[in-house]
């Protein structure tokens, strides 16, 4: 068994504390910005607007993820005291809400900047998968979103929680997202694939949320009302995401998603 008891706080300077989760969350966007910069340069686009794009995506992800957690996983608690929703430093972000927030942010940014929505969304899908891996590693550092008890040799005992050996499901998910990032990166390098509108976004939605659906069977329930249910909240929310992903793939390969040269 692996014993895990990492301090969630990475650095403390006086009253200021920086958590590992926050560092990995920030790293997801910083690395994502670098990848988007390379994509823009490769395709002959100016990188001048990348900082504003980052701002839109960060705000969209945070607002969407926070509202998703509060309204989907513990609605009674947060709706009884709505101001608690603003206490984002206390934790509580939902990936499904984050994806919706990013979709809205990309739509608003595309309209304001004149970029084509699908072109932009397909490119953002590539670093987004890697960002998901970073965030799950942050969850592991925080000993949160833990797995079911198990006796597998690589089980982890999260000493901050209890003495039970558990599936390190955060690392399973991080590994899955890393593989999906590689798939997306390879697909992006094939011009015929990246020029099909919605194809990369479809791969992202189909694979990320299919992995999420499967790995939810190894997770402890995240919402109190999930206990005793056949499927978790995360699984119910993943199903439409997977279906939309397959629809985008079908649309792209049918030729309806073929892009024009004007981006």
Coordinates of N, CA and C in Angstrom, one line a residue, residues 117-119 121-123 193-205 244-245 247-252 257-259:
X117 N -16.1 30.5 -34.3 CA -16.3 29.8 -33.1 C -15.7 28.4 -33.1
X118 N -16.0 27.6 -34.2 CA -15.6 26.2 -34.2 C -14.1 26.1 -34.3
X119 N -13.5 27.0 -35.1 CA -12.0 27.0 -35.2 C -11.4 27.2 -33.9
X121 N -12.8 26.8 -30.8 CA -13.1 25.7 -29.9 C -12.3 24.5 -30.1
X122 N -12.1 24.1 -31.4 CA -11.3 23.0 -31.7 C -9.9 23.1 -31.2
X123 N -9.3 24.3 -31.3 CA -8.0 24.5 -30.9 C -7.9 24.5 -29.4
X193 N -7.9 16.6 -40.7 CA -8.7 16.4 -39.5 C -8.9 17.8 -38.8
X194 N -7.9 18.6 -38.6 CA -8.1 19.8 -37.9 C -8.9 20.8 -38.7
X195 N -9.0 20.6 -40.0 CA -9.8 21.6 -40.8 C -11.3 21.2 -40.8
X196 N -11.7 20.1 -40.1 CA -13.1 19.7 -40.0 C -13.7 20.3 -38.8
X197 N -14.6 21.3 -38.9 CA -15.1 22.0 -37.8 C -15.8 21.1 -36.8
X198 N -15.4 21.2 -35.6 CA -16.0 20.5 -34.5 C -15.4 19.1 -34.2
X199 N -14.5 18.7 -35.1 CA -13.9 17.3 -34.9 C -13.1 17.2 -33.6
X200 N -12.2 18.1 -33.4 CA -11.4 18.1 -32.2 C -12.2 18.2 -31.0
X201 N -13.2 19.1 -31.0 CA -14.1 19.3 -29.9 C -14.9 18.0 -29.6
X202 N -15.3 17.4 -30.7 CA -16.0 16.1 -30.6 C -15.2 15.0 -29.9
X203 N -13.9 14.9 -30.4 CA -13.0 13.9 -29.8 C -12.9 14.2 -28.3
X204 N -12.7 15.5 -27.9 CA -12.5 15.9 -26.5 C -13.8 15.5 -25.7
X205 N -14.9 15.9 -26.1 CA -16.2 15.6 -25.4 C -16.4 14.0 -25.3
X244 N -23.1 14.4 -27.4 CA -22.8 15.6 -28.2 C -21.5 15.4 -28.9
X245 N -20.5 14.8 -28.2 CA -19.2 14.5 -28.9 C -19.3 13.7 -30.1
X247 N -22.0 13.3 -31.9 CA -22.7 14.0 -32.9 C -21.8 15.0 -33.7
X248 N -20.8 15.6 -33.0 CA -19.9 16.5 -33.6 C -19.0 15.7 -34.6
X249 N -18.6 14.5 -34.1 CA -17.7 13.6 -35.0 C -18.5 13.2 -36.2
X250 N -19.7 12.8 -36.1 CA -20.5 12.4 -37.2 C -20.7 13.6 -38.2
X251 N -21.0 14.8 -37.6 CA -21.1 16.0 -38.4 C -19.9 16.3 -39.2
X252 N -18.7 16.2 -38.5 CA -17.4 16.5 -39.1 C -17.1 15.6 -40.3
X257 N -19.0 19.7 -41.3 CA -18.1 20.5 -40.5 C -16.8 20.9 -41.2
X258 N -16.7 20.7 -42.6 CA -15.6 21.1 -43.3 C -15.4 22.6 -43.2
X259 N -14.2 23.1 -42.8 CA -14.0 24.5 -42.6 C -13.7 25.2 -43.9

